[in-house]
Amino acid sequence: MLPAPSTTTATAPTATSTVATLPPGQPLSGKVVGIDPGHNGQNYTDPSFLNRQVFNGRTMENCDTTGTQTDSGYTEAEFNFNVAQYLTADLQTEGARVVLTRSNNSGIGPCVNQRAQILNASGAAVAIDIHADGGPPTGRGFAILEPVADGPNNAVIATSETFGSDVRDSFLAITGMPLSTYDGTNGINFRSDLAGLNLTTVPKVLIECGNMQNATDAAMLTSTAFQQSSALALAVAITNFLRGRADRP
Ligand code: ZN
């Protein structure tokens, strides 16, 4: 619901008052962007598929998981896919070509190592793994997970850190979701146990857009408005990263 019209002076601006729109024109013309919406809607139907062991760049791990969900049963897989669809539309409006690791939310997989391989082979200039967390119910907020050098990803560690800062800043300014109270430091966590980050050869981070186990976050994560806002924040971050921000240190 919109607030009632007011004739009083405007309140002080807040982080969420940022005028958030896509950059004009087609600044991403000629660019390829990779998107991995985590998990898949039917993963829960095939435990044997999920339990297949795949090499994640450091060790063996399960092919995939079911992902988390809210207490009311709204799945992370659906959230991830919805944001990916909105983000695809935004990026295409900006002129980019988008490569996704899955094209619907009604299937199984692919495995996490295959997701990395799809984006590595796509010609993408940058890529994002979209997730939402199943954290402690009292914990709030979003976190950016960034790669740690392990060989395959060595060439994209520094650029991934730059991109991660772009995503963190944009998501905080545009979506209204706070920085995580329990994951990482200032919204950033370095992870060496995730195939999507261990195996990447393109600049990439994983975003946990909020905590599905927290009631306040869940109310946001399940709303179309927040999902669209999340996509816009990611599109702005991707555009900033690919164009190079003038104010970047
Ligand atoms: Zn996930």
PDB file of C-alpha atoms and ligand atoms in Angstrom:
ATOM      1  CA  MET A   1       0.000   0.000   0.000  1.00  0.00           C
ATOM      2  CA  LEU A   2       1.194   3.520  -0.730  1.00  0.00           C
ATOM      3  CA  PRO A   3       1.484   6.006   2.131  1.00  0.00           C
ATOM      4  CA  ALA A   4      -1.228   8.607   2.377  1.00  0.00           C
ATOM      5  CA  PRO A   5      -0.462  11.870   0.561  1.00  0.00           C
ATOM      6  CA  SER A   6       1.128  14.421   2.840  1.00  0.00           C
ATOM      7  CA  THR A   7       1.559  18.159   2.627  1.00  0.00           C
ATOM      8  CA  THR A   8       4.284  18.238   5.259  1.00  0.00           C
ATOM      9  CA  THR A   9       7.930  18.513   4.359  1.00  0.00           C
ATOM     10  CA  ALA A  10       9.660  15.416   3.111  1.00  0.00           C
ATOM     11  CA  THR A  11      11.315  13.137   5.621  1.00  0.00           C
ATOM     12  CA  ALA A  12      15.049  12.650   5.621  1.00  0.00           C
ATOM     13  CA  PRO A  13      16.264  10.328   2.880  1.00  0.00           C
ATOM     14  CA  THR A  14      17.024   6.747   3.802  1.00  0.00           C
ATOM     15  CA  ALA A  15      19.002   4.037   2.064  1.00  0.00           C
ATOM     16  CA  THR A  16      15.850   2.802   0.388  1.00  0.00           C
ATOM     17  CA  SER A  17      14.957   6.251  -0.955  1.00  0.00           C
ATOM     18  CA  THR A  18      17.581   5.940  -3.702  1.00  0.00           C
ATOM     19  CA  VAL A  19      15.983   6.504  -7.083  1.00  0.00           C
ATOM     20  CA  ALA A  20      16.660   3.135  -8.611  1.00  0.00           C
ATOM     21  CA  THR A  21      16.220   2.751 -12.333  1.00  0.00           C
ATOM     22  CA  LEU A  22      18.086   0.993 -15.070  1.00  0.00           C
ATOM     23  CA  PRO A  23      20.798   3.073 -16.722  1.00  0.00           C
ATOM     24  CA  PRO A  24      19.586   4.687 -19.952  1.00  0.00           C
ATOM     25  CA  GLY A  25      20.354   3.256 -23.358  1.00  0.00           C
ATOM     26  CA  GLN A  26      22.010  -0.101 -23.895  1.00  0.00           C
ATOM     27  CA  PRO A  27      25.253   0.128 -21.900  1.00  0.00           C
ATOM     28  CA  LEU A  28      25.665  -3.668 -21.942  1.00  0.00           C
ATOM     29  CA  SER A  29      25.405  -4.066 -25.716  1.00  0.00           C
ATOM     30  CA  GLY A  30      27.785  -6.796 -26.833  1.00  0.00           C
ATOM     31  CA  LYS A  31      28.260  -8.131 -23.291  1.00  0.00           C
ATOM     32  CA  VAL A  32      27.382 -11.624 -22.068  1.00  0.00           C
ATOM     33  CA  VAL A  33      26.216 -12.044 -18.449  1.00  0.00           C
ATOM     34  CA  GLY A  34      25.878 -15.402 -16.674  1.00  0.00           C
ATOM     35  CA  ILE A  35      23.161 -16.126 -14.106  1.00  0.00           C
ATOM     36  CA  ASP A  36      22.890 -19.227 -11.922  1.00  0.00           C
ATOM     37  CA  PRO A  37      19.583 -19.456 -10.053  1.00  0.00           C
ATOM     38  CA  GLY A  38      20.489 -21.919  -7.293  1.00  0.00           C
ATOM     39  CA  HIS A  39      18.843 -25.370  -6.909  1.00  0.00           C
ATOM     40  CA  ASN A  40      15.728 -26.383  -8.915  1.00  0.00           C
ATOM     41  CA  GLY A  41      12.038 -26.861  -8.170  1.00  0.00           C
ATOM     42  CA  GLN A  42      11.998 -30.662  -8.433  1.00  0.00           C
ATOM     43  CA  ASN A  43      15.348 -31.379  -6.771  1.00  0.00           C
ATOM     44  CA  TYR A  44      13.557 -32.778  -3.725  1.00  0.00           C
ATOM     45  CA  THR A  45      12.098 -35.607  -5.816  1.00  0.00           C
ATOM     46  CA  ASP A  46      15.449 -37.233  -6.610  1.00  0.00           C
ATOM     47  CA  PRO A  47      17.791 -37.653  -3.618  1.00  0.00           C
ATOM     48  CA  SER A  48      20.002 -40.080  -5.525  1.00  0.00           C
ATOM     49  CA  PHE A  49      20.690 -37.408  -8.136  1.00  0.00           C
ATOM     50  CA  LEU A  50      21.478 -34.827  -5.464  1.00  0.00           C
ATOM     51  CA  ASN A  51      23.793 -37.238  -3.642  1.00  0.00           C
ATOM     52  CA  ARG A  52      26.008 -37.851  -6.673  1.00  0.00           C
ATOM     53  CA  GLN A  53      29.523 -36.787  -5.825  1.00  0.00           C
ATOM     54  CA  VAL A  54      31.129 -34.104  -7.990  1.00  0.00           C
ATOM     55  CA  PHE A  55      34.531 -32.388  -7.751  1.00  0.00           C
ATOM     56  CA  ASN A  56      34.118 -28.798  -6.539  1.00  0.00           C
ATOM     57  CA  GLY A  57      37.683 -27.666  -7.284  1.00  0.00           C
ATOM     58  CA  ARG A  58      39.043 -28.703  -3.883  1.00  0.00           C
ATOM     59  CA  THR A  59      37.156 -31.814  -2.819  1.00  0.00           C
ATOM     60  CA  MET A  60      34.088 -33.901  -3.576  1.00  0.00           C
ATOM     61  CA  GLU A  61      30.615 -32.659  -2.671  1.00  0.00           C
ATOM     62  CA  ASN A  62      26.990 -33.401  -3.449  1.00  0.00           C
ATOM     63  CA  CYS A  63      25.743 -32.587  -6.955  1.00  0.00           C
ATOM     64  CA  ASP A  64      23.165 -30.152  -5.564  1.00  0.00           C
ATOM     65  CA  THR A  65      20.739 -29.724  -2.652  1.00  0.00           C
ATOM     66  CA  THR A  66      17.052 -28.962  -2.343  1.00  0.00           C
ATOM     67  CA  GLY A  67      17.738 -25.448  -1.046  1.00  0.00           C
ATOM     68  CA  THR A  68      15.879 -23.906   1.861  1.00  0.00           C
ATOM     69  CA  GLN A  69      12.348 -22.522   2.241  1.00  0.00           C
ATOM     70  CA  THR A  70      10.258 -20.229   4.409  1.00  0.00           C
ATOM     71  CA  ASP A  71       8.195 -21.595   7.284  1.00  0.00           C
ATOM     72  CA  SER A  72       5.146 -21.321   5.025  1.00  0.00           C
ATOM     73  CA  GLY A  73       6.802 -23.472   2.369  1.00  0.00           C
ATOM     74  CA  TYR A  74       7.877 -20.887  -0.215  1.00  0.00           C
ATOM     75  CA  THR A  75      10.975 -22.424  -1.744  1.00  0.00           C
ATOM     76  CA  GLU A  76      14.364 -20.888  -2.271  1.00  0.00           C
ATOM     77  CA  ALA A  77      14.451 -22.484  -5.742  1.00  0.00           C
ATOM     78  CA  GLU A  78      11.378 -20.465  -6.752  1.00  0.00           C
ATOM     79  CA  PHE A  79      12.765 -17.240  -5.288  1.00  0.00           C
ATOM     80  CA  ASN A  80      16.098 -17.737  -7.054  1.00  0.00           C
ATOM     81  CA  PHE A  81      14.414 -18.452 -10.365  1.00  0.00           C
ATOM     82  CA  ASN A  82      12.037 -15.476 -10.134  1.00  0.00           C
ATOM     83  CA  VAL A  83      14.869 -13.045  -9.422  1.00  0.00           C
ATOM     84  CA  ALA A  84      16.854 -14.567 -12.281  1.00  0.00           C
ATOM     85  CA  GLN A  85      13.929 -14.021 -14.657  1.00  0.00           C
ATOM     86  CA  TYR A  86      13.510 -10.378 -13.641  1.00  0.00           C
ATOM     87  CA  LEU A  87      17.274  -9.871 -13.879  1.00  0.00           C
ATOM     88  CA  THR A  88      17.375 -11.449 -17.329  1.00  0.00           C
ATOM     89  CA  ALA A  89      14.745  -8.995 -18.542  1.00  0.00           C
ATOM     90  CA  ASP A  90      16.611  -6.031 -17.039  1.00  0.00           C
ATOM     91  CA  LEU A  91      19.932  -7.068 -18.567  1.00  0.00           C
ATOM     92  CA  GLN A  92      18.366  -7.678 -21.966  1.00  0.00           C
ATOM     93  CA  THR A  93      16.820  -4.206 -21.810  1.00  0.00           C
ATOM     94  CA  GLU A  94      20.362  -2.938 -21.263  1.00  0.00           C
ATOM     95  CA  GLY A  95      21.509  -4.809 -24.374  1.00  0.00           C
ATOM     96  CA  ALA A  96      23.247  -7.795 -22.766  1.00  0.00           C
ATOM     97  CA  ARG A  97      23.021 -11.408 -23.859  1.00  0.00           C
ATOM     98  CA  VAL A  98      22.153 -13.580 -20.858  1.00  0.00           C
ATOM     99  CA  VAL A  99      23.125 -17.199 -20.268  1.00  0.00           C
ATOM    100  CA  LEU A 100      21.244 -19.082 -17.537  1.00  0.00           C
ATOM    101  CA  THR A 101      22.141 -22.426 -15.934  1.00  0.00           C
ATOM    102  CA  ARG A 102      18.477 -23.486 -15.928  1.00  0.00           C
ATOM    103  CA  SER A 103      15.512 -22.265 -17.945  1.00  0.00           C
ATOM    104  CA  ASN A 104      12.634 -23.218 -15.640  1.00  0.00           C
ATOM    105  CA  ASN A 105      11.828 -24.121 -12.029  1.00  0.00           C
ATOM    106  CA  SER A 106      10.217 -27.462 -12.786  1.00  0.00           C
ATOM    107  CA  GLY A 107      13.273 -29.663 -13.270  1.00  0.00           C
ATOM    108  CA  ILE A 108      16.202 -31.293 -11.451  1.00  0.00           C
ATOM    109  CA  GLY A 109      19.768 -29.962 -11.371  1.00  0.00           C
ATOM    110  CA  PRO A 110      22.119 -29.335 -13.059  1.00  0.00           C
ATOM    111  CA  CYS A 111      24.900 -30.267 -10.646  1.00  0.00           C
ATOM    112  CA  VAL A 112      26.878 -27.420  -9.140  1.00  0.00           C
ATOM    113  CA  ASN A 113      30.035 -28.214 -11.119  1.00  0.00           C
ATOM    114  CA  GLN A 114      28.041 -28.219 -14.364  1.00  0.00           C
ATOM    115  CA  ARG A 115      26.549 -24.833 -13.488  1.00  0.00           C
ATOM    116  CA  ALA A 116      30.057 -23.414 -13.215  1.00  0.00           C
ATOM    117  CA  GLN A 117      31.079 -25.052 -16.491  1.00  0.00           C
ATOM    118  CA  ILE A 118      28.041 -23.655 -18.325  1.00  0.00           C
ATOM    119  CA  LEU A 119      28.909 -20.113 -17.296  1.00  0.00           C
ATOM    120  CA  ASN A 120      32.650 -20.583 -17.915  1.00  0.00           C
ATOM    121  CA  ALA A 121      31.883 -21.685 -21.478  1.00  0.00           C
ATOM    122  CA  SER A 122      29.343 -18.932 -22.112  1.00  0.00           C
ATOM    123  CA  GLY A 123      31.723 -16.104 -22.856  1.00  0.00           C
ATOM    124  CA  ALA A 124      30.287 -14.196 -19.889  1.00  0.00           C
ATOM    125  CA  ALA A 125      32.160 -11.104 -18.725  1.00  0.00           C
ATOM    126  CA  VAL A 126      30.676 -11.506 -15.249  1.00  0.00           C
ATOM    127  CA  ALA A 127      28.320 -13.947 -13.503  1.00  0.00           C
ATOM    128  CA  ILE A 128      26.128 -14.126 -10.418  1.00  0.00           C
ATOM    129  CA  ASP A 129      24.881 -17.097  -8.363  1.00  0.00           C
ATOM    130  CA  ILE A 130      21.468 -16.226  -6.861  1.00  0.00           C
ATOM    131  CA  HIS A 131      20.424 -17.828  -3.556  1.00  0.00           C
ATOM    132  CA  ALA A 132      18.587 -17.130  -0.314  1.00  0.00           C
ATOM    133  CA  ASP A 133      19.805 -18.530   2.990  1.00  0.00           C
ATOM    134  CA  GLY A 134      18.383 -20.837   5.627  1.00  0.00           C
ATOM    135  CA  GLY A 135      20.062 -19.164   8.598  1.00  0.00           C
ATOM    136  CA  PRO A 136      19.246 -18.847  12.288  1.00  0.00           C
ATOM    137  CA  PRO A 137      15.671 -17.549  12.731  1.00  0.00           C
ATOM    138  CA  THR A 138      16.894 -14.527  14.687  1.00  0.00           C
ATOM    139  CA  GLY A 139      19.426 -13.589  11.987  1.00  0.00           C
ATOM    140  CA  ARG A 140      18.631 -11.112   9.261  1.00  0.00           C
ATOM    141  CA  GLY A 141      19.985  -9.800   6.021  1.00  0.00           C
ATOM    142  CA  PHE A 142      21.922 -10.533   2.839  1.00  0.00           C
ATOM    143  CA  ALA A 143      25.511 -11.653   2.309  1.00  0.00           C
ATOM    144  CA  ILE A 144      27.905 -11.783  -0.630  1.00  0.00           C
ATOM    145  CA  LEU A 145      29.995 -14.964  -0.858  1.00  0.00           C
ATOM    146  CA  GLU A 146      33.296 -14.490  -2.690  1.00  0.00           C
ATOM    147  CA  PRO A 147      35.850 -16.983  -4.058  1.00  0.00           C
ATOM    148  CA  VAL A 148      39.197 -17.938  -2.516  1.00  0.00           C
ATOM    149  CA  ALA A 149      42.089 -18.706  -4.899  1.00  0.00           C
ATOM    150  CA  ASP A 150      42.424 -22.427  -5.611  1.00  0.00           C
ATOM    151  CA  GLY A 151      43.930 -22.695  -9.088  1.00  0.00           C
ATOM    152  CA  PRO A 152      41.004 -22.700 -11.547  1.00  0.00           C
ATOM    153  CA  ASN A 153      39.699 -19.355 -10.237  1.00  0.00           C
ATOM    154  CA  ASN A 154      43.051 -17.614  -9.600  1.00  0.00           C
ATOM    155  CA  ALA A 155      42.674 -15.161 -12.476  1.00  0.00           C
ATOM    156  CA  VAL A 156      39.318 -13.822 -11.283  1.00  0.00           C
ATOM    157  CA  ILE A 157      39.828 -13.383  -7.525  1.00  0.00           C
ATOM    158  CA  ALA A 158      40.538  -9.642  -7.618  1.00  0.00           C
ATOM    159  CA  THR A 159      37.804  -8.873 -10.139  1.00  0.00           C
ATOM    160  CA  SER A 160      35.311 -10.975  -8.174  1.00  0.00           C
ATOM    161  CA  GLU A 161      36.107  -8.954  -5.046  1.00  0.00           C
ATOM    162  CA  THR A 162      35.477  -5.732  -6.952  1.00  0.00           C
ATOM    163  CA  PHE A 163      32.216  -7.113  -8.308  1.00  0.00           C
ATOM    164  CA  GLY A 164      31.238  -8.302  -4.830  1.00  0.00           C
ATOM    165  CA  SER A 165      31.620  -4.793  -3.465  1.00  0.00           C
ATOM    166  CA  ASP A 166      29.485  -3.472  -6.326  1.00  0.00           C
ATOM    167  CA  VAL A 167      26.754  -6.020  -5.560  1.00  0.00           C
ATOM    168  CA  ARG A 168      26.891  -5.366  -1.807  1.00  0.00           C
ATOM    169  CA  ASP A 169      26.630  -1.598  -2.235  1.00  0.00           C
ATOM    170  CA  SER A 170      23.868  -1.740  -4.836  1.00  0.00           C
ATOM    171  CA  PHE A 171      21.770  -4.323  -2.976  1.00  0.00           C
ATOM    172  CA  LEU A 172      22.013  -2.340   0.257  1.00  0.00           C
ATOM    173  CA  ALA A 173      21.060   0.924  -1.426  1.00  0.00           C
ATOM    174  CA  ILE A 174      18.168  -0.360  -3.536  1.00  0.00           C
ATOM    175  CA  THR A 175      16.388  -3.294  -1.875  1.00  0.00           C
ATOM    176  CA  GLY A 176      15.974  -2.281   1.774  1.00  0.00           C
ATOM    177  CA  MET A 177      17.403  -5.626   2.927  1.00  0.00           C
ATOM    178  CA  PRO A 178      20.055  -5.048   5.621  1.00  0.00           C
ATOM    179  CA  LEU A 179      23.549  -6.535   5.683  1.00  0.00           C
ATOM    180  CA  SER A 180      23.621  -9.984   7.254  1.00  0.00           C
ATOM    181  CA  THR A 181      23.754 -10.004  11.038  1.00  0.00           C
ATOM    182  CA  TYR A 182      25.273 -13.508  11.103  1.00  0.00           C
ATOM    183  CA  ASP A 183      27.120 -14.227   7.819  1.00  0.00           C
ATOM    184  CA  GLY A 184      30.485 -12.626   7.011  1.00  0.00           C
ATOM    185  CA  THR A 185      31.769  -9.151   7.824  1.00  0.00           C
ATOM    186  CA  ASN A 186      30.025  -6.080   6.447  1.00  0.00           C
ATOM    187  CA  GLY A 187      28.031  -8.367   4.182  1.00  0.00           C
ATOM    188  CA  ILE A 188      31.047 -10.152   2.667  1.00  0.00           C
ATOM    189  CA  ASN A 189      32.168 -13.727   3.331  1.00  0.00           C
ATOM    190  CA  PHE A 190      34.993 -15.619   1.609  1.00  0.00           C
ATOM    191  CA  ARG A 191      34.138 -19.257   0.897  1.00  0.00           C
ATOM    192  CA  SER A 192      36.384 -22.037  -0.338  1.00  0.00           C
ATOM    193  CA  ASP A 193      33.759 -24.810  -0.239  1.00  0.00           C
ATOM    194  CA  LEU A 194      31.439 -23.868  -3.106  1.00  0.00           C
ATOM    195  CA  ALA A 195      31.836 -25.323  -6.601  1.00  0.00           C
ATOM    196  CA  GLY A 196      30.343 -22.268  -8.256  1.00  0.00           C
ATOM    197  CA  LEU A 197      33.111 -20.097  -6.805  1.00  0.00           C
ATOM    198  CA  ASN A 198      35.946 -22.647  -6.766  1.00  0.00           C
ATOM    199  CA  LEU A 199      35.579 -23.544 -10.436  1.00  0.00           C
ATOM    200  CA  THR A 200      34.743 -20.160 -11.948  1.00  0.00           C
ATOM    201  CA  THR A 201      36.934 -18.631 -14.631  1.00  0.00           C
ATOM    202  CA  VAL A 202      34.726 -15.538 -14.931  1.00  0.00           C
ATOM    203  CA  PRO A 203      34.356 -12.860 -12.232  1.00  0.00           C
ATOM    204  CA  LYS A 204      31.573 -14.162  -9.998  1.00  0.00           C
ATOM    205  CA  VAL A 205      30.018 -13.927  -6.547  1.00  0.00           C
ATOM    206  CA  LEU A 206      27.139 -15.724  -4.857  1.00  0.00           C
ATOM    207  CA  ILE A 207      24.481 -13.640  -3.141  1.00  0.00           C
ATOM    208  CA  GLU A 208      22.323 -14.884  -0.282  1.00  0.00           C
ATOM    209  CA  CYS A 209      19.530 -12.324  -0.772  1.00  0.00           C
ATOM    210  CA  GLY A 210      18.134 -12.746   2.735  1.00  0.00           C
ATOM    211  CA  ASN A 211      17.305 -15.322   5.383  1.00  0.00           C
ATOM    212  CA  MET A 212      14.223 -17.397   4.527  1.00  0.00           C
ATOM    213  CA  GLN A 213      14.107 -18.638   8.139  1.00  0.00           C
ATOM    214  CA  ASN A 214      13.657 -15.118   9.518  1.00  0.00           C
ATOM    215  CA  ALA A 215      10.058 -13.883   9.520  1.00  0.00           C
ATOM    216  CA  THR A 216      10.890 -10.295   8.531  1.00  0.00           C
ATOM    217  CA  ASP A 217      13.197 -11.358   5.719  1.00  0.00           C
ATOM    218  CA  ALA A 218      10.722 -14.015   4.569  1.00  0.00           C
ATOM    219  CA  ALA A 219       7.966 -11.440   4.170  1.00  0.00           C
ATOM    220  CA  MET A 220      10.285  -9.497   1.869  1.00  0.00           C
ATOM    221  CA  LEU A 221      11.705 -12.474  -0.037  1.00  0.00           C
ATOM    222  CA  THR A 222       8.260 -13.789  -0.965  1.00  0.00           C
ATOM    223  CA  SER A 223       7.048 -10.457  -2.377  1.00  0.00           C
ATOM    224  CA  THR A 224       7.140  -9.679  -6.080  1.00  0.00           C
ATOM    225  CA  ALA A 225       8.227  -6.112  -5.317  1.00  0.00           C
ATOM    226  CA  PHE A 226      11.314  -7.281  -3.432  1.00  0.00           C
ATOM    227  CA  GLN A 227      12.187  -9.848  -6.089  1.00  0.00           C
ATOM    228  CA  GLN A 228      12.014  -7.154  -8.767  1.00  0.00           C
ATOM    229  CA  SER A 229      13.998  -4.759  -6.601  1.00  0.00           C
ATOM    230  CA  SER A 230      16.634  -7.445  -6.055  1.00  0.00           C
ATOM    231  CA  ALA A 231      16.938  -7.959  -9.795  1.00  0.00           C
ATOM    232  CA  LEU A 232      17.275  -4.226 -10.377  1.00  0.00           C
ATOM    233  CA  ALA A 233      19.995  -3.987  -7.728  1.00  0.00           C
ATOM    234  CA  LEU A 234      21.902  -6.819  -9.376  1.00  0.00           C
ATOM    235  CA  ALA A 235      21.497  -5.260 -12.826  1.00  0.00           C
ATOM    236  CA  VAL A 236      22.839  -1.946 -11.551  1.00  0.00           C
ATOM    237  CA  ALA A 237      25.798  -3.695  -9.902  1.00  0.00           C
ATOM    238  CA  ILE A 238      26.570  -5.676 -13.066  1.00  0.00           C
ATOM    239  CA  THR A 239      26.401  -2.501 -15.130  1.00  0.00           C
ATOM    240  CA  ASN A 240      28.662  -0.617 -12.718  1.00  0.00           C
ATOM    241  CA  PHE A 241      31.155  -3.466 -12.763  1.00  0.00           C
ATOM    242  CA  LEU A 242      31.229  -3.803 -16.550  1.00  0.00           C
ATOM    243  CA  ARG A 243      31.426  -0.079 -17.184  1.00  0.00           C
ATOM    244  CA  GLY A 244      33.897   0.623 -14.352  1.00  0.00           C
ATOM    245  CA  ARG A 245      32.778   3.017 -11.651  1.00  0.00           C
ATOM    246  CA  ALA A 246      34.493   6.359 -11.566  1.00  0.00           C
ATOM    247  CA  ASP A 247      34.395   6.353  -7.763  1.00  0.00           C
ATOM    248  CA  ARG A 248      35.850   2.877  -7.381  1.00  0.00           C
ATOM    249  CA  PRO A 249      39.027   2.915  -5.223  1.00  0.00           C
TER     250      PRO A 249
HETATM  251 ZN    ZN B   1      20.853 -21.956  -1.957  1.00  0.00          ZN
END
